[in-house]
Tab-separated table of C-alpha atoms and ligand atoms in Angstrom:
chain	number	residue	atom	x	y	z
C	1	MET	CA	108.480	-26.506	-23.631
C	2	SER	CA	108.279	-26.540	-27.438
C	3	ALA	CA	108.420	-23.345	-29.445
C	4	ASP	CA	104.729	-23.433	-30.379
C	5	GLU	CA	103.765	-23.340	-26.699
C	6	LEU	CA	105.750	-20.134	-26.206
C	7	ALA	CA	103.939	-16.822	-25.870
C	8	PRO	CA	104.415	-14.635	-28.955
C	9	ILE	CA	107.622	-12.655	-28.987
C	10	VAL	CA	106.874	-8.930	-28.924
C	11	ARG	CA	109.158	-6.140	-30.081
C	12	LEU	CA	108.590	-2.387	-30.185
C	13	ALA	CA	109.933	-0.864	-33.392
C	14	PRO	CA	110.641	2.824	-32.684
C	15	ALA	CA	110.574	5.637	-35.206
C	16	LYS	CA	113.731	7.737	-35.657
C	17	VAL	CA	114.496	11.300	-36.528
C	18	ASN	CA	117.650	12.739	-38.011
C	19	LEU	CA	118.731	15.667	-35.816
C	20	THR	CA	121.359	16.354	-38.485
C	21	LEU	CA	121.705	14.936	-42.013
C	22	SER	CA	124.794	15.759	-44.025
C	23	VAL	CA	125.027	14.199	-47.494
C	24	VAL	CA	128.783	13.819	-47.913
C	25	GLU	CA	128.973	12.485	-51.478
C	26	ARG	CA	127.366	10.294	-54.093
C	27	ARG	CA	129.124	6.938	-54.082
C	28	GLY	CA	130.028	4.770	-57.055
C	29	ASP	CA	127.255	2.294	-56.141
C	30	GLY	CA	124.570	5.002	-56.451
C	31	PHE	CA	124.028	5.330	-52.708
C	32	HIS	CA	125.060	8.469	-50.841
C	33	ALA	CA	127.570	8.639	-47.997
C	34	LEU	CA	125.988	10.349	-45.010
C	35	HIS	CA	127.011	11.881	-41.689
C	36	SER	CA	123.890	11.928	-39.533
C	37	VAL	CA	122.993	11.979	-35.846
C	38	MET	CA	119.891	9.840	-35.432
C	39	VAL	CA	117.740	9.337	-32.324
C	40	PRO	CA	115.027	6.735	-31.647
C	41	LEU	CA	111.609	7.945	-30.464
C	42	GLY	CA	108.844	6.771	-28.161
C	43	LEU	CA	106.499	6.542	-31.149
C	44	ALA	CA	106.780	2.875	-32.155
C	45	ASP	CA	105.160	0.082	-34.144
C	46	ARG	CA	104.472	-3.145	-32.254
C	47	LEU	CA	105.520	-6.432	-33.836
C	48	SER	CA	104.601	-9.847	-32.466
C	49	LEU	CA	106.011	-13.102	-33.799
C	50	ALA	CA	104.769	-16.646	-33.219
C	51	ARG	CA	105.350	-20.072	-34.775
C	52	ALA	CA	103.218	-20.252	-37.935
C	53	ALA	CA	100.718	-23.115	-38.318
C	54	ALA	CA	101.401	-22.948	-42.069
C	55	SER	CA	104.627	-23.884	-43.835
C	56	THR	CA	105.545	-20.315	-44.840
C	57	ASP	CA	106.043	-17.003	-43.044
C	58	SER	CA	102.979	-14.759	-42.936
C	59	LEU	CA	102.191	-11.168	-42.010
C	60	HIS	CA	99.008	-9.519	-40.757
C	61	VAL	CA	99.014	-5.714	-40.425
C	62	VAL	CA	96.580	-3.494	-38.532
C	63	GLY	CA	96.633	0.289	-38.286
C	64	GLY	CA	94.670	3.267	-39.571
C	65	GLU	CA	93.102	5.973	-37.446
C	66	ASP	CA	91.257	3.520	-35.202
C	67	GLY	CA	94.337	1.297	-34.958
C	68	ARG	CA	92.214	-1.687	-36.027
C	69	THR	CA	91.909	-1.396	-39.775
C	70	THR	CA	93.524	-4.254	-41.668
C	71	LEU	CA	96.232	-2.946	-44.003
C	72	ASP	CA	97.716	-4.594	-47.109
C	73	PRO	CA	100.780	-6.592	-45.973
C	74	ALA	CA	102.357	-6.016	-49.396
C	75	ASP	CA	103.066	-2.444	-48.245
C	76	PHE	CA	105.124	-3.714	-45.304
C	77	GLY	CA	107.499	-6.079	-47.071
C	78	SER	CA	110.428	-5.198	-44.832
C	79	VAL	CA	109.063	-7.453	-42.047
C	80	LEU	CA	109.148	-10.682	-44.071
C	81	ALA	CA	112.346	-9.536	-45.801
C	82	GLY	CA	113.967	-9.205	-42.369
C	83	ILE	CA	112.827	-12.677	-41.284
C	84	GLU	CA	114.039	-14.252	-44.545
C	85	ALA	CA	117.401	-12.494	-44.338
C	86	ALA	CA	117.825	-13.741	-40.770
C	87	ARG	CA	116.905	-17.307	-41.782
C	88	ARG	CA	119.549	-17.347	-44.528
C	89	VAL	CA	122.234	-16.481	-41.987
C	90	VAL	CA	121.031	-18.818	-39.237
C	91	GLY	CA	121.986	-21.821	-41.347
C	92	ARG	CA	120.625	-25.280	-42.045
C	93	GLY	CA	121.357	-26.809	-38.664
C	94	ALA	CA	118.895	-24.592	-36.774
C	95	ASP	CA	115.127	-25.016	-36.671
C	96	ALA	CA	114.303	-21.664	-38.267
C	97	PHE	CA	110.583	-22.522	-38.402
C	98	PRO	CA	108.010	-20.424	-40.309
C	99	ILE	CA	106.806	-17.348	-38.464
C	100	ALA	CA	103.391	-15.708	-38.273
C	101	ALA	CA	103.991	-11.992	-37.756
C	102	ARG	CA	101.458	-9.407	-36.634
C	103	LEU	CA	102.321	-5.726	-37.034
C	104	GLU	CA	100.482	-2.885	-35.318
C	105	LYS	CA	101.420	0.076	-37.463
C	106	ARG	CA	101.577	3.438	-35.701
C	107	ILE	CA	104.452	5.157	-37.526
C	108	PRO	CA	103.388	6.935	-40.745
C	109	ILE	CA	104.863	5.306	-43.852
C	110	ALA	CA	107.262	6.931	-46.362
C	111	ALA	CA	107.518	9.785	-43.871
C	112	GLY	CA	111.254	10.011	-43.069
C	113	LEU	CA	110.725	8.199	-39.765
C	114	ALA	CA	112.232	4.868	-40.935
C	115	GLY	CA	109.224	2.859	-39.767
C	116	GLY	CA	109.796	0.124	-42.359
C	117	SER	CA	113.473	-0.165	-41.455
C	118	SER	CA	112.649	-0.316	-37.761
C	119	ASP	CA	110.075	-3.049	-38.423
C	120	ALA	CA	112.774	-5.018	-40.260
C	121	ALA	CA	115.214	-4.630	-37.364
C	122	ALA	CA	112.528	-5.783	-34.912
C	123	ALA	CA	111.693	-8.738	-37.177
C	124	ILE	CA	115.328	-9.858	-37.359
C	125	ASP	CA	115.779	-9.508	-33.619
C	126	GLY	CA	112.483	-11.220	-32.801
C	127	ALA	CA	112.971	-14.094	-35.258
C	128	VAL	CA	116.442	-14.843	-33.889
C	129	ASP	CA	114.926	-14.902	-30.415
C	130	ALA	CA	111.982	-17.110	-31.495
C	131	TRP	CA	114.324	-19.652	-33.077
C	132	GLY	CA	116.515	-19.630	-29.983
C	133	VAL	CA	119.718	-19.080	-31.957
C	134	GLU	CA	122.714	-16.855	-31.315
C	135	MET	CA	123.527	-13.994	-33.630
C	136	THR	CA	126.077	-11.272	-32.993
C	137	ALA	CA	125.077	-7.599	-33.115
C	138	GLY	CA	127.461	-7.249	-36.057
C	139	ASP	CA	125.698	-10.018	-38.017
C	140	ARG	CA	122.279	-8.525	-37.235
C	141	ALA	CA	123.382	-5.135	-38.555
C	142	ARG	CA	125.028	-6.711	-41.615
C	143	ILE	CA	121.905	-8.621	-42.663
C	144	GLY	CA	119.759	-5.605	-41.733
C	145	ALA	CA	121.696	-3.464	-44.196
C	146	THR	CA	120.653	-5.854	-46.994
C	147	VAL	CA	117.010	-4.973	-46.242
C	148	GLY	CA	117.405	-1.162	-45.939
C	149	SER	CA	120.009	1.523	-45.294
C	150	ASP	CA	118.443	2.669	-42.002
C	151	VAL	CA	118.090	-0.822	-40.459
C	152	PRO	CA	121.543	-1.091	-38.762
C	153	PHE	CA	120.872	2.101	-36.751
C	154	PHE	CA	118.089	0.385	-34.806
C	155	PHE	CA	120.445	-2.217	-33.340
C	156	ALA	CA	122.308	0.594	-31.517
C	157	GLY	CA	119.340	0.964	-29.136
C	158	GLY	CA	119.848	4.720	-28.619
C	159	PRO	CA	121.237	7.868	-30.258
C	160	ALA	CA	123.932	7.102	-32.831
C	161	LEU	CA	126.168	8.642	-35.449
C	162	VAL	CA	125.320	7.014	-38.768
C	163	GLU	CA	127.829	7.095	-41.629
C	164	GLY	CA	128.412	5.455	-44.990
C	165	ARG	CA	125.090	4.572	-46.593
C	166	GLY	CA	123.877	3.688	-43.096
C	167	GLU	CA	126.058	0.666	-42.318
C	168	ARG	CA	128.533	2.475	-40.027
C	169	VAL	CA	126.796	3.053	-36.704
C	170	SER	CA	128.583	4.530	-33.672
C	171	PRO	CA	126.465	4.610	-30.507
C	172	LEU	CA	126.298	8.004	-28.773
C	173	ARG	CA	125.412	8.971	-25.209
C	174	ARG	CA	121.859	9.150	-24.002
C	175	PHE	CA	120.444	12.455	-22.805
C	176	ALA	CA	120.726	13.296	-19.122
C	177	GLY	CA	117.642	13.936	-17.003
C	178	SER	CA	114.118	13.822	-18.367
C	179	ALA	CA	113.644	12.817	-21.986
C	180	PRO	CA	113.458	15.644	-24.537
C	181	GLY	CA	109.977	16.020	-26.028
C	182	ILE	CA	109.368	16.170	-29.765
C	183	VAL	CA	106.382	17.010	-31.942
C	184	LEU	CA	106.059	15.318	-35.320
C	185	VAL	CA	103.922	16.708	-38.126
C	186	THR	CA	103.549	14.457	-41.171
C	187	PRO	CA	101.503	15.929	-44.024
C	188	ALA	CA	99.501	13.439	-46.099
C	189	VAL	CA	102.091	13.169	-48.871
C	190	GLU	CA	104.653	10.404	-49.244
C	191	VAL	CA	108.269	11.144	-50.144
C	192	ALA	CA	110.205	8.163	-51.501
C	193	THR	CA	113.816	8.409	-50.313
C	194	ALA	CA	115.153	7.320	-53.713
C	195	GLU	CA	113.218	10.157	-55.377
C	196	ALA	CA	114.587	12.774	-52.965
C	197	PHE	CA	118.178	11.624	-53.619
C	198	ARG	CA	117.521	11.577	-57.371
C	199	VAL	CA	116.292	15.190	-57.236
C	200	LEU	CA	119.299	16.172	-55.093
C	201	ASP	CA	121.625	14.741	-57.758
C	202	SER	CA	119.851	16.153	-60.807
C	203	ASP	CA	118.085	19.429	-59.953
C	204	PRO	CA	120.284	22.480	-59.273
C	205	ALA	CA	117.384	23.999	-57.284
C	206	ALA	CA	117.784	21.141	-54.762
C	207	ALA	CA	121.393	22.083	-53.916
C	208	PRO	CA	121.730	22.426	-50.124
C	209	ALA	CA	122.120	25.995	-48.854
C	210	ASP	CA	125.381	25.274	-47.033
C	211	ARG	CA	126.762	21.729	-47.048
C	212	GLY	CA	129.820	22.796	-45.060
C	213	SER	CA	127.799	24.109	-42.161
C	214	THR	CA	125.507	21.042	-42.153
C	215	ARG	CA	128.575	18.835	-41.869
C	216	LEU	CA	130.067	20.971	-39.075
C	217	THR	CA	126.817	20.991	-37.090
C	218	SER	CA	126.587	17.224	-37.458
C	219	GLU	CA	130.208	16.688	-36.412
C	220	HIS	CA	129.846	18.979	-33.412
C	221	LEU	CA	126.702	17.242	-32.210
C	222	ALA	CA	128.261	13.793	-32.641
C	223	ALA	CA	131.327	14.942	-30.695
C	224	GLU	CA	129.258	16.451	-27.881
C	225	LEU	CA	127.242	13.240	-27.546
C	226	GLY	CA	130.457	11.215	-27.550
C	227	PRO	CA	132.951	10.299	-24.837
C	228	GLY	CA	134.751	13.204	-23.212
C	229	TYR	CA	131.682	15.387	-22.819
C	230	PRO	CA	129.137	15.275	-19.999
C	231	ALA	CA	125.753	13.862	-21.030
C	232	MET	CA	123.608	16.515	-22.731
C	233	THR	CA	120.338	17.644	-21.127
C	234	ALA	CA	117.080	18.347	-22.954
C	235	ASP	CA	117.559	22.088	-22.337
C	236	GLU	CA	121.008	22.043	-23.931
C	237	LEU	CA	119.636	20.138	-26.920
C	238	ILE	CA	116.842	22.676	-27.365
C	239	ARG	CA	119.204	25.630	-27.168
C	240	ARG	CA	120.830	24.221	-30.303
C	241	ALA	CA	117.576	23.381	-32.134
C	242	GLY	CA	118.004	26.284	-34.560
C	243	ALA	CA	121.284	24.833	-35.840
C	244	PHE	CA	119.833	21.304	-36.236
C	245	ALA	CA	116.713	22.606	-37.986
C	246	VAL	CA	118.825	23.898	-40.895
C	247	ALA	CA	121.252	20.930	-40.904
C	248	ASN	CA	119.521	18.674	-43.433
C	249	ASP	CA	121.000	18.521	-46.948
C	250	LEU	CA	117.832	16.856	-48.300
C	251	ALA	CA	115.504	19.706	-47.261
C	252	ARG	CA	115.376	21.481	-50.624
C	253	ALA	CA	114.962	18.191	-52.498
C	254	ALA	CA	112.050	17.322	-50.178
C	255	ASP	CA	110.449	20.730	-50.880
C	256	ILE	CA	110.615	19.941	-54.591
C	257	VAL	CA	109.222	16.391	-54.251
C	258	ALA	CA	106.456	17.531	-51.880
C	259	PRO	CA	105.059	20.924	-52.980
C	260	GLY	CA	103.513	22.769	-50.055
C	261	LEU	CA	105.970	21.372	-47.521
C	262	ARG	CA	107.957	24.603	-47.349
C	263	GLN	CA	104.774	26.606	-46.681
C	264	LEU	CA	103.745	24.181	-43.925
C	265	ARG	CA	107.165	24.547	-42.359
C	266	ARG	CA	106.888	28.345	-42.394
C	267	ALA	CA	103.364	28.224	-40.969
C	268	LEU	CA	104.525	25.957	-38.120
C	269	THR	CA	107.457	28.278	-37.370
C	270	ARG	CA	105.015	31.185	-37.098
C	271	LEU	CA	102.505	29.228	-35.020
C	272	LEU	CA	104.935	27.643	-32.555
C	273	GLY	CA	107.767	30.197	-32.545
C	274	VAL	CA	110.428	27.464	-32.397
C	275	PRO	CA	112.816	26.064	-35.048
C	276	ILE	CA	111.211	23.437	-37.304
C	277	GLY	CA	113.397	20.664	-38.722
C	278	LEU	CA	112.916	17.918	-41.308
C	279	THR	CA	113.689	14.250	-40.701
C	280	GLY	CA	115.378	12.232	-43.444
C	281	SER	CA	113.936	13.042	-46.857
C	282	GLY	CA	110.667	14.067	-45.171
C	283	PRO	CA	107.919	14.930	-45.292
C	284	THR	CA	107.813	14.737	-41.465
C	285	LEU	CA	108.673	18.006	-39.728
C	286	TRP	CA	109.807	18.125	-36.093
C	287	ALA	CA	110.048	20.597	-33.223
C	288	LEU	CA	111.959	19.957	-29.988
C	289	TYR	CA	110.567	20.649	-26.505
C	290	PRO	CA	111.950	20.308	-22.979
C	291	SER	CA	109.365	17.669	-22.033
C	292	GLN	CA	106.613	15.435	-23.370
C	293	ASP	CA	103.985	17.700	-21.770
C	294	ALA	CA	105.303	20.778	-23.580
C	295	ALA	CA	105.318	18.759	-26.835
C	296	GLU	CA	101.703	17.694	-26.235
C	297	GLU	CA	100.645	21.306	-25.740
C	298	ALA	CA	102.268	22.205	-29.083
C	299	ALA	CA	100.571	19.224	-30.783
C	300	ARG	CA	97.186	20.458	-29.512
C	301	ARG	CA	97.817	23.915	-30.957
C	302	ILE	CA	98.691	22.410	-34.340
C	303	ARG	CA	95.566	20.204	-34.394
C	304	ASP	CA	93.335	23.128	-33.317
C	305	GLU	CA	94.844	25.443	-35.925
C	306	HIS	CA	94.279	22.856	-38.653
C	307	ALA	CA	90.726	22.107	-37.480
C	308	ALA	CA	89.971	25.858	-37.595
C	309	GLY	CA	91.118	25.957	-41.228
C	310	LEU	CA	94.074	28.200	-40.380
C	311	LEU	CA	96.886	25.775	-41.195
C	312	GLU	CA	97.268	24.519	-44.745
C	313	SER	CA	98.931	21.154	-45.136
C	314	PRO	CA	99.789	19.493	-48.452
C	315	GLY	CA	97.963	16.317	-49.482
C	316	GLU	CA	94.444	15.078	-48.834
C	317	GLY	CA	93.278	15.458	-45.264
C	318	ALA	CA	94.761	16.369	-41.920
C	319	PRO	CA	98.445	15.893	-41.167
C	320	PHE	CA	99.459	13.208	-38.656
C	321	VAL	CA	100.457	15.067	-35.476
C	322	ALA	CA	102.133	13.237	-32.590
C	323	ALA	CA	103.861	14.266	-29.368
C	324	THR	CA	106.479	11.834	-28.130
C	325	THR	CA	109.956	11.718	-26.628
C	326	ILE	CA	113.465	11.187	-27.885
C	327	GLU	CA	114.785	7.755	-26.864
C	328	GLY	CA	111.311	6.520	-26.113
C	329	GLN	CA	111.249	7.072	-22.376
C	330	GLY	CA	107.793	8.654	-22.336
C	331	ARG	CA	104.197	8.220	-23.458
C	332	THR	CA	103.081	8.995	-26.998
C	333	SER	CA	99.968	10.905	-28.023
C	334	ALA	CA	99.079	10.550	-31.699
N	401	C5P	O1	118.281	1.498	-48.517
N	401	C5P	P1	116.954	2.095	-48.763
N	401	C5P	O2	115.989	1.141	-49.395
N	401	C5P	O3	116.375	2.752	-47.551
N	401	C5P	O4	117.196	3.267	-49.772
N	401	C5P	C1	116.215	3.737	-50.662
N	401	C5P	C2	116.906	4.525	-51.761
N	401	C5P	O5	117.400	5.752	-51.224
N	401	C5P	C3	118.099	3.840	-52.356
N	401	C5P	O6	117.720	3.041	-53.445
N	401	C5P	C4	118.953	5.001	-52.818
N	401	C5P	O7	118.470	5.485	-54.045
N	401	C5P	C5	118.661	6.063	-51.789
N	401	C5P	N1	119.681	6.141	-50.728
N	401	C5P	C6	120.900	6.734	-50.992
N	401	C5P	N2	121.853	6.825	-50.007
N	401	C5P	C7	121.591	6.375	-48.765
N	401	C5P	C8	120.352	5.780	-48.464
N	401	C5P	C9	119.408	5.677	-49.466
N	401	C5P	O8	121.147	7.165	-52.114
N	401	C5P	N3	122.533	6.507	-47.816
């Protein structure tokens, strides 16, 4: 069977959250060395790849509230960047034919959920599969890192400790029992990661409250999800949510880049009565729950509160609110 007779290759590209995010130092190359425990979520984009009829790669993107609106592919450059990076490594001998990619976008963009990086990882993985070539996990991660700092994480396929600028990825244990639930609230403001790091470096008001304790929390969590400990349950994770919620060294920078974020965080703490954390440089806020059902109940309360005009959220329009699971073992309501 020739490649153009094959069914399209489909990959889910999960979102991630940082349960902890310690910024260790600013490196000589301008990037920042991190120590972060990251987990993939059930909320995912869907990428399908087929042999292109044309002589170049192409990308079609659909999304929006109805899931069917055509979006500008220029905003999703990481997909074609991933395919091109993979082609460069595959070498001349292989038939790395042009690819027509179709992306169903469900993860909010510039939200701290690494949707673009996950799309790139899925594109690299899918293209390698479509071309029928071999590529080691190490090579995938190496070329992924040229597209974005968060890309290598997605080749771990589960929770991982991420260090360096994102290129050092150590897989951690999965959670035991049923998947922990998580609610995501993304206000309608974008936070560019580069801007958050720039503010962290230049504005004294962005200095983290306690870098030492962020680092310790992150190290403890990585150790407890490592060998030598029994697998952690959702209940154990949630008991520690208060420590994770304050373990993000970019939180104050995000509050400066996205005015109103701090107030939204406080309002959610009052409404839900559970610790509220920030993923990456934001603006997505998260709350952990013992199950997907409990997360869905919380998501309903947030939507109702906003609809009743009782929850202010920065930016134009309603925040994106989704209930999903850590590690992607459940359904997703968005
Ligand atoms: O690699 P990526 O494109 O995701 O990074 C966006 C920007 O965020 C970088 O240009 C850099 O300014 C900043 N960054 C950083 N340290 C990291 C990751 C990103 O300073 N570990």
